[in-house]
mmCIF file of C-alpha atoms in Angstrom:
data_model
loop_
_atom_site.group_PDB
_atom_site.id
_atom_site.type_symbol
_atom_site.label_atom_id
_atom_site.label_comp_id
_atom_site.label_asym_id
_atom_site.label_seq_id
_atom_site.Cartn_x
_atom_site.Cartn_y
_atom_site.Cartn_z
ATOM 1 C CA MET A 1221 20.099 -1.426 -56.199
ATOM 2 C CA ASN A 1222 23.228 0.613 -55.525
ATOM 3 C CA ALA A 1223 21.207 3.809 -55.862
ATOM 4 C CA GLU A 1224 18.720 2.620 -53.238
ATOM 5 C CA LEU A 1225 21.528 1.650 -50.849
ATOM 6 C CA SER A 1226 23.217 5.002 -51.308
ATOM 7 C CA THR A 1227 19.924 6.807 -50.648
ATOM 8 C CA ALA A 1228 19.333 4.790 -47.471
ATOM 9 C CA TRP A 1229 22.882 5.439 -46.299
ATOM 10 C CA GLU A 1230 22.458 9.155 -46.904
ATOM 11 C CA ARG A 1231 19.303 9.107 -44.747
ATOM 12 C CA VAL A 1232 21.106 7.282 -41.968
ATOM 13 C CA GLN A 1233 23.981 9.777 -42.158
ATOM 14 C CA ALA A 1234 21.486 12.642 -42.053
ATOM 15 C CA MET A 1235 19.864 11.156 -38.927
ATOM 16 C CA ILE A 1236 23.233 10.680 -37.281
ATOM 17 C CA ASN A 1237 24.314 14.216 -38.168
ATOM 18 C CA GLY A 1238 20.991 15.565 -36.878
ATOM 19 C CA PHE A 1239 21.415 13.639 -33.619
ATOM 20 C CA ILE A 1240 24.973 14.930 -33.245
ATOM 21 C CA THR A 1241 23.706 18.451 -33.911
ATOM 22 C CA LEU A 1242 20.965 18.026 -31.260
ATOM 23 C CA LEU A 1243 23.236 16.247 -28.782
ATOM 24 C CA PRO A 1244 24.335 19.436 -26.926
ATOM 25 C CA SER A 1245 20.677 20.511 -26.672
ATOM 26 C CA ILE A 1246 19.627 17.058 -25.408
ATOM 27 C CA VAL A 1247 22.400 17.061 -22.791
ATOM 28 C CA LEU A 1248 21.438 20.577 -21.722
ATOM 29 C CA ALA A 1249 17.747 19.578 -21.553
ATOM 30 C CA LEU A 1250 18.582 16.511 -19.427
ATOM 31 C CA ILE A 1251 20.707 18.594 -17.067
ATOM 32 C CA LEU A 1252 17.939 21.193 -16.729
ATOM 33 C CA PHE A 1253 15.265 18.557 -16.141
ATOM 34 C CA THR A 1254 17.416 16.804 -13.521
ATOM 35 C CA ILE A 1255 17.997 20.075 -11.675
ATOM 36 C CA ILE A 1256 14.297 20.938 -11.754
ATOM 37 C CA PHE A 1257 13.345 17.397 -10.654
ATOM 38 C CA PHE A 1258 15.557 17.532 -7.569
ATOM 39 C CA LEU A 1259 14.386 21.106 -6.912
ATOM 40 C CA ALA A 1260 10.778 19.856 -6.936
ATOM 41 C CA ARG A 1261 11.650 17.120 -4.442
ATOM 42 C CA ALA A 1262 13.371 19.667 -2.191
ATOM 43 C CA ILE A 1263 10.315 21.931 -2.273
ATOM 44 C CA LYS A 1264 8.072 18.986 -1.402
ATOM 45 C CA ARG A 1265 10.244 18.099 1.586
ATOM 46 C CA LEU A 1266 10.344 21.754 2.675
ATOM 47 C CA VAL A 1267 6.553 22.024 2.652
ATOM 48 C CA ARG A 1268 6.208 18.782 4.635
ATOM 49 C CA ARG A 1269 8.850 19.942 7.140
ATOM 50 C CA LEU A 1270 7.069 23.255 7.707
ATOM 51 C CA THR A 1271 3.752 21.533 8.455
ATOM 52 C CA ARG A 1272 5.057 18.454 10.280
ATOM 53 C CA ASN A 1273 4.564 19.845 13.786
ATOM 54 C CA ARG A 1274 1.115 21.274 13.059
ATOM 55 C CA ARG A 1275 -1.545 18.586 13.346
ATOM 56 C CA ASN A 1276 -4.251 20.509 11.508
ATOM 57 C CA ALA A 1277 -1.938 21.436 8.605
ATOM 58 C CA ARG A 1278 -0.012 18.171 8.294
ATOM 59 C CA ASN A 1279 -2.286 16.598 5.678
ATOM 60 C CA LEU A 1280 -2.568 19.880 3.794
ATOM 61 C CA GLY A 1281 1.223 20.036 3.677
ATOM 62 C CA LEU A 1282 1.337 16.596 2.059
ATOM 63 C CA VAL A 1283 -1.158 17.671 -0.592
ATOM 64 C CA LEU A 1284 0.557 20.982 -1.348
ATOM 65 C CA GLY A 1285 3.958 19.313 -1.425
ATOM 66 C CA ARG A 1286 2.879 16.701 -3.938
ATOM 67 C CA LEU A 1287 1.012 19.198 -6.106
ATOM 68 C CA ALA A 1288 3.983 21.559 -6.076
ATOM 69 C CA GLN A 1289 6.329 18.745 -7.030
ATOM 70 C CA GLY A 1290 4.085 17.656 -9.902
ATOM 71 C CA ALA A 1291 3.656 21.190 -11.234
ATOM 72 C CA ILE A 1292 7.383 21.952 -11.097
ATOM 73 C CA VAL A 1293 8.277 18.650 -12.803
ATOM 74 C CA LEU A 1294 5.728 19.395 -15.538
ATOM 75 C CA ILE A 1295 7.212 22.860 -16.085
ATOM 76 C CA GLY A 1296 10.698 21.358 -16.189
ATOM 77 C CA LEU A 1297 9.577 18.824 -18.800
ATOM 78 C CA PHE A 1298 8.142 21.611 -20.978
ATOM 79 C CA LEU A 1299 11.318 23.716 -20.703
ATOM 80 C CA SER A 1300 13.465 20.705 -21.582
ATOM 81 C CA LEU A 1301 11.333 19.957 -24.642
ATOM 82 C CA THR A 1302 11.575 23.545 -25.849
ATOM 83 C CA ILE A 1303 15.379 23.308 -25.688
ATOM 84 C CA VAL A 1304 15.412 20.135 -27.785
ATOM 85 C CA ILE A 1305 12.557 21.266 -30.074
ATOM 86 C CA PRO A 1306 12.653 25.081 -30.354
ATOM 87 C CA SER A 1307 9.592 25.111 -32.631
ATOM 88 C CA LEU A 1308 7.401 23.592 -29.889
ATOM 89 C CA LYS A 1309 4.747 26.030 -28.673
ATOM 90 C CA VAL A 1310 2.667 26.122 -25.553
ATOM 91 C CA GLY A 1311 -0.538 25.545 -27.530
ATOM 92 C CA ASP A 1312 0.880 22.421 -29.115
ATOM 93 C CA LEU A 1313 1.886 21.083 -25.711
ATOM 94 C CA VAL A 1314 -1.548 21.818 -24.234
ATOM 95 C CA GLN A 1315 -3.226 20.086 -27.151
ATOM 96 C CA LEU A 1316 -0.900 17.099 -26.768
ATOM 97 C CA LEU A 1317 -1.565 16.931 -23.036
ATOM 98 C CA GLY A 1318 -5.310 17.151 -23.609
ATOM 99 C CA ILE A 1319 -5.395 14.255 -26.076
ATOM 100 C CA SER A 1320 -2.993 12.224 -23.988
ATOM 101 C CA GLY A 1321 -4.961 12.975 -20.832
ATOM 102 C CA VAL A 1322 -8.154 11.502 -22.302
ATOM 103 C CA ALA A 1323 -6.324 8.356 -23.417
ATOM 104 C CA ILE A 1324 -4.515 8.011 -20.114
ATOM 105 C CA GLY A 1325 -7.784 8.585 -18.241
ATOM 106 C CA PHE A 1326 -9.434 5.618 -19.935
ATOM 107 C CA ALA A 1327 -6.362 3.408 -19.622
ATOM 108 C CA PHE A 1328 -5.579 4.222 -15.987
ATOM 109 C CA ARG A 1329 -9.029 4.982 -14.618
ATOM 110 C CA ASP A 1330 -8.528 3.058 -11.360
ATOM 111 C CA ILE A 1331 -5.134 4.639 -10.753
ATOM 112 C CA LEU A 1332 -6.514 8.145 -11.289
ATOM 113 C CA GLN A 1333 -9.511 7.339 -9.078
ATOM 114 C CA ASN A 1334 -7.211 6.230 -6.253
ATOM 115 C CA PHE A 1335 -5.038 9.317 -6.783
ATOM 116 C CA LEU A 1336 -7.981 11.730 -6.507
ATOM 117 C CA ALA A 1337 -9.316 9.804 -3.507
ATOM 118 C CA GLY A 1338 -5.923 10.125 -1.817
ATOM 119 C CA ILE A 1339 -5.926 13.880 -2.386
ATOM 120 C CA LEU A 1340 -9.464 14.183 -0.968
ATOM 121 C CA ILE A 1341 -8.539 12.060 2.068
ATOM 122 C CA LEU A 1342 -5.620 14.359 2.795
ATOM 123 C CA LEU A 1343 -7.710 17.497 2.318
ATOM 124 C CA ASN A 1344 -10.674 16.268 4.403
ATOM 125 C CA GLU A 1345 -8.331 15.173 7.211
ATOM 126 C CA ALA A 1346 -10.638 12.331 8.254
ATOM 127 C CA PHE A 1347 -7.464 10.638 9.481
ATOM 128 C CA GLU A 1348 -3.765 11.261 9.104
ATOM 129 C CA ILE A 1349 -0.427 9.540 9.415
ATOM 130 C CA GLY A 1350 -0.008 8.147 12.930
ATOM 131 C CA ASP A 1351 -3.741 7.666 13.581
ATOM 132 C CA GLN A 1352 -4.986 4.240 14.629
ATOM 133 C CA VAL A 1353 -7.878 3.100 12.449
ATOM 134 C CA VAL A 1354 -10.151 0.112 11.839
ATOM 135 C CA PHE A 1355 -11.195 -0.752 8.270
ATOM 136 C CA LYS A 1356 -13.017 -3.937 7.228
ATOM 137 C CA GLY A 1357 -11.483 -6.139 9.887
ATOM 138 C CA PHE A 1358 -8.032 -4.535 9.628
ATOM 139 C CA GLU A 1359 -6.797 -2.528 12.593
ATOM 140 C CA GLY A 1360 -3.511 -0.700 12.983
ATOM 141 C CA THR A 1361 -1.571 2.559 12.646
ATOM 142 C CA VAL A 1362 -1.562 4.619 9.439
ATOM 143 C CA GLU A 1363 2.004 4.565 8.108
ATOM 144 C CA ASN A 1364 1.638 6.581 4.924
ATOM 145 C CA ILE A 1365 -1.016 8.062 2.635
ATOM 146 C CA GLU A 1366 0.354 7.720 -0.887
ATOM 147 C CA THR A 1367 -1.120 8.763 -4.225
ATOM 148 C CA ARG A 1368 -2.407 5.246 -4.937
ATOM 149 C CA ALA A 1369 -2.975 3.593 -1.580
ATOM 150 C CA THR A 1370 -2.771 3.996 2.178
ATOM 151 C CA THR A 1371 -0.547 1.664 4.187
ATOM 152 C CA ILE A 1372 -1.519 0.478 7.669
ATOM 153 C CA LYS A 1373 0.798 -1.314 10.086
ATOM 154 C CA THR A 1374 -1.161 -3.816 12.166
ATOM 155 C CA TYR A 1375 -0.456 -4.357 15.851
ATOM 156 C CA ASP A 1376 1.064 -7.763 15.135
ATOM 157 C CA GLY A 1377 3.658 -6.324 12.741
ATOM 158 C CA ARG A 1378 2.015 -6.718 9.318
ATOM 159 C CA ARG A 1379 1.511 -4.122 6.572
ATOM 160 C CA ILE A 1380 -1.874 -3.686 4.910
ATOM 161 C CA VAL A 1381 -2.071 -1.768 1.601
ATOM 162 C CA ILE A 1382 -5.566 -0.371 0.999
ATOM 163 C CA PRO A 1383 -6.523 1.483 -2.229
ATOM 164 C CA ASN A 1384 -7.538 5.047 -1.483
ATOM 165 C CA ALA A 1385 -10.811 4.724 -3.409
ATOM 166 C CA GLU A 1386 -11.996 2.023 -0.986
ATOM 167 C CA LEU A 1387 -11.059 4.110 2.040
ATOM 168 C CA PHE A 1388 -12.855 7.147 0.658
ATOM 169 C CA THR A 1389 -16.100 5.322 -0.189
ATOM 170 C CA ASN A 1390 -16.350 3.074 2.911
ATOM 171 C CA SER A 1391 -16.634 3.579 6.658
ATOM 172 C CA VAL A 1392 -13.404 3.910 8.637
ATOM 173 C CA THR A 1393 -13.239 3.925 12.446
ATOM 174 C CA VAL A 1394 -10.586 6.347 13.751
ATOM 175 C CA ASN A 1395 -9.756 5.353 17.321
ATOM 176 C CA THR A 1396 -7.405 8.295 17.909
ATOM 177 C CA ALA A 1397 -9.600 11.060 16.510
ATOM 178 C CA PHE A 1398 -10.206 12.524 19.988
ATOM 179 C CA GLU A 1399 -8.079 12.937 23.097
ATOM 180 C CA HIS A 1400 -10.216 10.723 25.366
ATOM 181 C CA ARG A 1401 -11.642 7.256 24.843
ATOM 182 C CA ARG A 1402 -14.197 5.264 26.813
ATOM 183 C CA ILE A 1403 -13.684 1.601 27.688
ATOM 184 C CA GLN A 1404 -16.458 -0.680 28.904
ATOM 185 C CA TYR A 1405 -16.800 -4.216 30.197
ATOM 186 C CA ASP A 1406 -19.770 -6.274 31.428
ATOM 187 C CA VAL A 1407 -19.309 -7.844 34.863
ATOM 188 C CA GLY A 1408 -21.678 -10.660 35.865
ATOM 189 C CA ILE A 1409 -22.695 -11.086 39.519
ATOM 190 C CA GLY A 1410 -24.978 -13.650 41.149
ATOM 191 C CA TYR A 1411 -28.716 -13.122 41.483
ATOM 192 C CA GLY A 1412 -28.403 -13.376 45.238
ATOM 193 C CA ASP A 1413 -25.832 -10.561 45.492
ATOM 194 C CA ASP A 1414 -26.537 -6.943 46.404
ATOM 195 C CA ILE A 1415 -26.536 -4.958 43.156
ATOM 196 C CA ASP A 1416 -25.965 -1.563 44.803
ATOM 197 C CA LEU A 1417 -23.008 -2.921 46.769
ATOM 198 C CA ALA A 1418 -21.540 -4.469 43.629
ATOM 199 C CA LYS A 1419 -21.853 -1.144 41.784
ATOM 200 C CA GLN A 1420 -20.161 0.675 44.650
ATOM 201 C CA LEU A 1421 -17.270 -1.806 44.706
ATOM 202 C CA ILE A 1422 -16.825 -1.622 40.924
ATOM 203 C CA LEU A 1423 -16.638 2.177 41.005
ATOM 204 C CA GLU A 1424 -14.182 2.055 43.899
ATOM 205 C CA ALA A 1425 -11.942 -0.323 41.956
ATOM 206 C CA ILE A 1426 -12.046 1.915 38.870
ATOM 207 C CA ASN A 1427 -11.339 5.134 40.785
ATOM 208 C CA GLU A 1428 -8.454 3.504 42.633
ATOM 209 C CA THR A 1429 -6.749 2.601 39.321
ATOM 210 C CA GLU A 1430 -4.058 5.173 38.568
ATOM 211 C CA GLY A 1431 -4.483 6.943 35.226
ATOM 212 C CA VAL A 1432 -8.259 6.574 34.853
ATOM 213 C CA LEU A 1433 -9.828 9.978 34.184
ATOM 214 C CA LYS A 1434 -11.990 11.517 36.894
ATOM 215 C CA ASN A 1435 -13.799 13.689 34.354
ATOM 216 C CA PRO A 1436 -15.762 12.260 32.608
ATOM 217 C CA SER A 1437 -16.424 10.162 35.667
ATOM 218 C CA PRO A 1438 -16.727 6.364 35.491
ATOM 219 C CA ASP A 1439 -20.105 4.700 35.986
ATOM 220 C CA ALA A 1440 -21.669 1.263 36.488
ATOM 221 C CA ILE A 1441 -25.146 0.378 35.224
ATOM 222 C CA VAL A 1442 -27.222 -2.815 35.022
ATOM 223 C CA VAL A 1443 -27.641 -3.777 31.356
ATOM 224 C CA ASP A 1444 -29.003 -7.324 31.387
ATOM 225 C CA LEU A 1445 -30.615 -10.017 33.517
ATOM 226 C CA ALA A 1446 -28.893 -12.974 31.913
ATOM 227 C CA ASP A 1447 -29.433 -16.701 32.375
ATOM 228 C CA SER A 1448 -27.103 -17.080 35.333
ATOM 229 C CA THR A 1449 -25.859 -13.546 36.130
ATOM 230 C CA VAL A 1450 -26.903 -9.953 36.574
ATOM 231 C CA LYS A 1451 -24.729 -8.009 34.118
ATOM 232 C CA ILE A 1452 -23.326 -4.680 35.287
ATOM 233 C CA ARG A 1453 -21.564 -2.592 32.635
ATOM 234 C CA ALA A 1454 -18.503 -0.761 33.947
ATOM 235 C CA ARG A 1455 -17.442 2.275 31.883
ATOM 236 C CA TRP A 1456 -14.411 4.514 32.282
ATOM 237 C CA TRP A 1457 -12.398 7.045 30.239
ATOM 238 C CA ILE A 1458 -8.664 7.138 29.481
ATOM 239 C CA ALA A 1459 -6.143 9.359 27.696
ATOM 240 C CA PRO A 1460 -4.395 9.022 25.321
ATOM 241 C CA PRO A 1461 -6.740 6.728 23.389
ATOM 242 C CA ARG A 1462 -4.088 4.552 21.737
ATOM 243 C CA ARG A 1463 -4.152 0.763 21.580
ATOM 244 C CA ALA A 1464 -1.342 0.243 24.102
ATOM 245 C CA GLU A 1465 -3.077 2.415 26.714
ATOM 246 C CA VAL A 1466 -6.434 0.712 26.099
ATOM 247 C CA LEU A 1467 -4.988 -2.744 26.770
ATOM 248 C CA ASP A 1468 -2.982 -1.546 29.772
ATOM 249 C CA PHE A 1469 -5.909 0.168 31.511
ATOM 250 C CA ARG A 1470 -8.280 -2.671 30.645
ATOM 251 C CA ASP A 1471 -5.912 -5.102 32.365
ATOM 252 C CA LYS A 1472 -5.504 -2.946 35.469
ATOM 253 C CA VAL A 1473 -9.177 -2.083 35.893
ATOM 254 C CA LEU A 1474 -10.511 -5.615 35.369
ATOM 255 C CA ALA A 1475 -7.962 -7.069 37.778
ATOM 256 C CA ALA A 1476 -8.942 -4.459 40.392
ATOM 257 C CA ILE A 1477 -12.675 -5.130 39.917
ATOM 258 C CA LYS A 1478 -12.233 -8.897 40.227
ATOM 259 C CA ASN A 1479 -10.139 -8.619 43.387
ATOM 260 C CA LYS A 1480 -12.485 -6.072 44.967
ATOM 261 C CA LEU A 1481 -15.620 -8.142 44.328
ATOM 262 C CA THR A 1482 -14.198 -11.468 45.465
ATOM 263 C CA GLU A 1483 -12.725 -9.930 48.635
ATOM 264 C CA SER A 1484 -16.151 -8.538 49.503
ATOM 265 C CA GLY A 1485 -17.938 -11.847 48.929
ATOM 266 C CA ILE A 1486 -19.645 -10.891 45.661
ATOM 267 C CA ASP A 1487 -20.137 -13.990 43.522
ATOM 268 C CA LEU A 1488 -18.862 -14.118 39.927
ATOM 269 C CA PRO A 1489 -20.813 -17.191 38.844
ATOM 270 C CA PHE A 1490 -20.083 -19.515 35.956
ATOM 271 C CA PRO A 1491 -22.876 -20.152 33.449
ATOM 272 C CA THR A 1492 -25.287 -22.638 35.034
ATOM 273 C CA GLN A 1493 -28.474 -24.375 33.991
ATOM 274 C CA GLN A 1494 -31.321 -25.325 36.322
ATOM 275 C CA ILE A 1495 -33.554 -28.298 35.462
ATOM 276 C CA LEU A 1496 -36.861 -28.500 37.388
ATOM 277 C CA PHE A 1497 -38.989 -31.638 37.775
ATOM 278 C CA HIS A 1498 -42.687 -31.552 38.714
ATOM 279 C CA ASP A 1499 -44.815 -34.438 39.825
ATOM 280 C CA GLN A 1500 -48.104 -33.958 38.002
ATOM 281 C CA THR A 1501 -49.831 -36.070 40.637
ATOM 282 C CA GLU A 1502 -49.080 -33.543 43.382
ATOM 283 C CA GLU A 1503 -51.762 -31.188 44.631
ATOM 284 C CA THR A 1504 -49.535 -28.238 43.787
ATOM 285 C CA ASP A 1505 -49.543 -29.066 40.065
ATOM 286 C CA GLY A 1506 -50.846 -26.063 38.125
ATOM 287 C CA ASP A 1507 -50.549 -23.673 41.078
ATOM 288 C CA ARG A 1508 -47.653 -21.352 40.183
ATOM 289 C CA LEU A 1509 -47.641 -19.835 43.658
ATOM 290 C CA LEU A 1510 -46.849 -23.216 45.185
ATOM 291 C CA GLN A 1511 -44.740 -24.899 42.519
ATOM 292 C CA ARG A 1512 -41.018 -24.722 43.108
ATOM 293 C CA GLU A 1513 -40.010 -23.075 39.822
ATOM 294 C CA GLY A 1514 -37.255 -20.840 41.082
ATOM 295 C CA TRP A 1515 -36.431 -18.203 43.655
ATOM 296 C CA PRO A 1516 -37.840 -16.390 45.518
ATOM 297 C CA ALA A 1517 -40.613 -18.696 46.659
ATOM 298 C CA GLY A 1518 -44.248 -17.712 46.199
ATOM 299 C CA ASN A 1519 -46.722 -16.932 48.950
ATOM 300 C CA GLY A 1520 -47.975 -19.858 50.965
ATOM 301 C CA LYS A 1521 -46.509 -23.220 51.770
ATOM 302 C CA THR A 1522 -43.826 -24.231 49.302
ATOM 303 C CA PRO A 1523 -43.183 -27.956 48.733
ATOM 304 C CA LYS A 1524 -39.753 -29.339 49.277
ATOM 305 C CA SER A 1525 -37.508 -29.811 46.289
ATOM 306 C CA HIS A 1526 -37.141 -33.295 44.864
ATOM 307 C CA THR A 1527 -34.122 -35.061 43.447
ATOM 308 C CA ILE A 1528 -33.944 -37.482 40.544
ATOM 309 C CA SER A 1529 -33.014 -40.318 42.936
ATOM 310 C CA SER A 1530 -36.104 -39.686 45.070
ATOM 311 C CA TYR A 1531 -38.315 -39.875 41.993
ATOM 312 C CA LEU A 1532 -36.660 -43.115 40.905
ATOM 313 C CA GLN A 1533 -37.205 -44.594 44.342
ATOM 314 C CA LYS A 1534 -40.844 -43.520 44.266
ATOM 315 C CA ILE A 1535 -41.346 -45.107 40.839
ATOM 316 C CA ALA A 1536 -39.704 -48.315 42.056
ATOM 317 C CA GLN A 1537 -42.002 -48.438 45.101
ATOM 318 C CA ILE A 1538 -45.082 -47.947 42.919
ATOM 319 C CA LYS A 1539 -43.936 -50.742 40.637
ATOM 320 C CA GLN A 1540 -43.376 -53.095 43.597
ATOM 321 C CA VAL A 1541 -46.893 -52.397 44.886
ATOM 322 C CA LYS A 1542 -48.388 -53.100 41.469
ATOM 323 C CA ASP A 1543 -46.408 -56.354 41.133
ATOM 324 C CA LYS A 1544 -47.544 -57.495 44.629
ATOM 325 C CA ASN A 1545 -51.163 -56.738 43.802
ATOM 326 C CA HIS A 1546 -50.847 -58.621 40.530
ATOM 327 C CA HIS A 1547 -49.416 -61.749 42.195
ATOM 328 C CA SER A 1548 -52.054 -61.664 44.934
ATOM 329 C CA THR A 1549 -54.828 -61.758 42.355
#
């Protein structure tokens, strides 16, 4: 029993002595790795700073910065290991990384998928930081494109975190991809109003709004004959195409159109419903040219319109006549 304890104690002493012997190398390796780690971060920041003011190279700078940081940190880790373990060779490290990479790939498949998707998003430059996008009901400004996910700040002050794999494999609407943006709105006028005059007034209201682009020029076209209105679609272009400008110009243009139309006597009718009654005993029954089914009237003599009260009175009179005839018999 004493022999076993002495053997175990000798092993513990050997481990302690070995650790003390390696302690200077471990400290040196930690110092070297720390220096290389901060150097990698500095290089990443330098690359991002050099490409920050260049829109076309901004995303590429993010990719190169992150790849450079990862490569430098990996080299620093290898150099630190060689200081602690001088017998470690490059081939052994490559073999270790290969086996570990397969295991890590299976264990962290989703994370690696999001990472590669983030790199591809940055390289393709479909959108970048500062763009305003719409994705699956979420709309806001891109705050950051990270290795795992992209963060979007909504217009009402919330943060949405979207995995990069979803962004890469689904449709994303980029509202700020181009310098100009078109806004449209359907204006309903009455059926009795002059369509050409209404178009002219709408275009005048749009052109009089400060900030609306003259080229491409605004237009107004009839798009629908609805139940109670004739719909005219007003379209105009603005710059820049950001959310704040869209709301501001939409407010100004619609207010100008409304004021211009109402001042000129153009009706902006509410939804209405017309109910028509026909007396099947009339001579006009079945003759669509004579029946009063709407406006304009058909050719020939058009009967006067009837009201519900007049029909009720007529029914009451018929009933009185029948009752009188019945009593007389």
